[in-house]
C-alpha angles and dihedrals in degrees: 000000000000117000108226095183100058099048121109112228116202120208090256090052093049096047092043092051091048091049093049094046094050092043091052090049090053091049094045092057096065118353097078088047095046095104094055091044089055088048090055089052088061103258121144122238092258093056090045091051091050092051094047092047095048090047091056092046094049092050093046098045103038099036095073091046094056092044091052093049092046091054092045093054098031095246101128095128090048091053092051091053092043091053091052091050090048089053090051091049090050092054095044090050092051092048093052094054113100122215119250089248139352085249093081102052088046097046093049098035102130088329092285116111113202095030111171099262126145106228098156091104097037110116112239095024103072093100100036096100092253120136126213091274092057092255129127115262109242091221095057135050124233091277094056092251121142120252089262084087088079082100105114092223092057090046090055091050091050091049092050091050090049092052091050091049091049092049092051091047091051093052091048095049092044092054093047094048096042096047092044094047091047089084105006100091098040097080096054092050090049091053092046093052091045091053091045094055094040093054091043092052094046095048091245098110091131086076092065096077087049091054091048091048091052088050091051099047092044091061092049094048094050091048092053097044099044094043089054088057092049090055089062094054127085116266092244125041138156105030098327100321124140119261087242088084083082088066090048091051092050090049089053091051091054090050090053087055089048091054089054091051092047089061090065096034116116117207129213118213119176116214092246091067093057091066101032102126094096092046092051091053092047091046091057091046091052091046090057097042097061120073092213092053090046089057089048090055091049090051090050092053094047093044088055092048097043097043094049096085089055098044097039108033108023092099090053087061093045090051090054088052091055096262119169125221090253093055088056093045091050089050089055091049091053091046093050091049089054090050091053091054091051091049090054100039103023093100091057091051091049092053092051100044105024129220095285095058092040092058091049091045092052096054091040091054090047090054092049089050093054095046091047094049091048090055102044120103099193129057093224090060087069089069090077091059091051088083092058092040091058091046098052104064097028093052091044091055090044090055093044092048093048092048093051093045091055097046106028119105115250112283096015103080097093093045091050091049092051090051089051090052091052091049090050090050090054089053091048091052091051089049095050092050092045094049092047090052093047095048089057088059108032137020119283092237090060090049089055091051092049093049090047091054091047090051091056092047096048092042089057093045092048093048093050092046093049090047091053093045107037125182118280110237095198113048123179105222100177096087089061091067097048119099117237093234109057104001092247132106112275124239092253090060096059092118089061099046089106090059095050092050093046093051093046089052090049092050091050091052091051091050 
């Protein structure tokens, strides 16, 4: 067990941990709940899946670009501050968007339509057909139109207007989320990499799992506390907006605190990162040239696809079961606690089981999670599966990280890991869009069953493939640094000549 009391925390370590904890608190307030907030705005599952998928893709693809440019021009601190401001803009934009109708915040308010809420004095809801108990008036439809609108022609006109409103809302939300996420995630990743290299260079790397655990539990705590406050608020506030804007406001407050911390935050950038373009290219080439790494990439894609229904649409299902915001926040707290345990004890589990069994265990646990969630009849019963939910992705990344660290050439591990994260994000985006499309056609429970079955199938395929193609313990890295033309290192690789020579010498000694 790690000893928290005897560690020496440098100023960079303290400020980085504070930044990461506050940033996680800001994310925990709203990001896990984003799908149900979009549902309360009036968007269908397909539109929600598109938005979630594009958000993940934008963050994964543009984040490395901004980080590279900030290092090239020495603007790392500026990027951190810009990312915080972009996150604030994202939250303000989401809070300003009005739902299509008061129907949606009421219908999906804690999963209980007809909750006893007095909306008679709420601006923007007087004509929505809602009575003073928050229930629909039997003499009016959801648009506040008298029963004379039973005329089929008028119903068609109302439906057409609704589709146009939903299309406009989708474009608005997509622009807000995409533009905000374009910069929002870059700062956190920059701080995380800075802390990683600082602790590695000061022989205090055992503090890094502690920092990541603080980051994880902070998000879970903020989700549980803020969601409990939301449960006490009326379903509709502030001119017809959902009560979830309280969570958005709290998230913005945390980001303001993050911006204050970022002013004092020092950043550590080793010289190797300033000229890392060639290494990133070589890392991807090496990732594709090894059959074991190719299987690791395939597992990353399928883990992203198959876990998307759980991470993106679980709370939809809990809402339909009558789940409150606090029950979802408590689920996130349990899940984050499970993730912390895996971060601390994952290495021990890997040594005992090995990577092959860990991969099979991950997809098996994911299948159990889906089947269990499809069978439960109460939202609080999902809390039990939060333990497994936290284990699946965290243990998968622990196994992937350990596998890359043991087989990657010197200096390429981090670049290979970043490529793996991007590949996983692409799979996650595909999964979000696919689940959103399926939920528009079939029931969400059936989607969970399908994804559970697919998890079992792919888990078996992945385990057999990794058994047939095990990791190579002795890898000859020198060929990676030879140009295709003359078999010698190119001029652009001069900073890595030492590595090529060292590996050649090592190969000669083995021969």
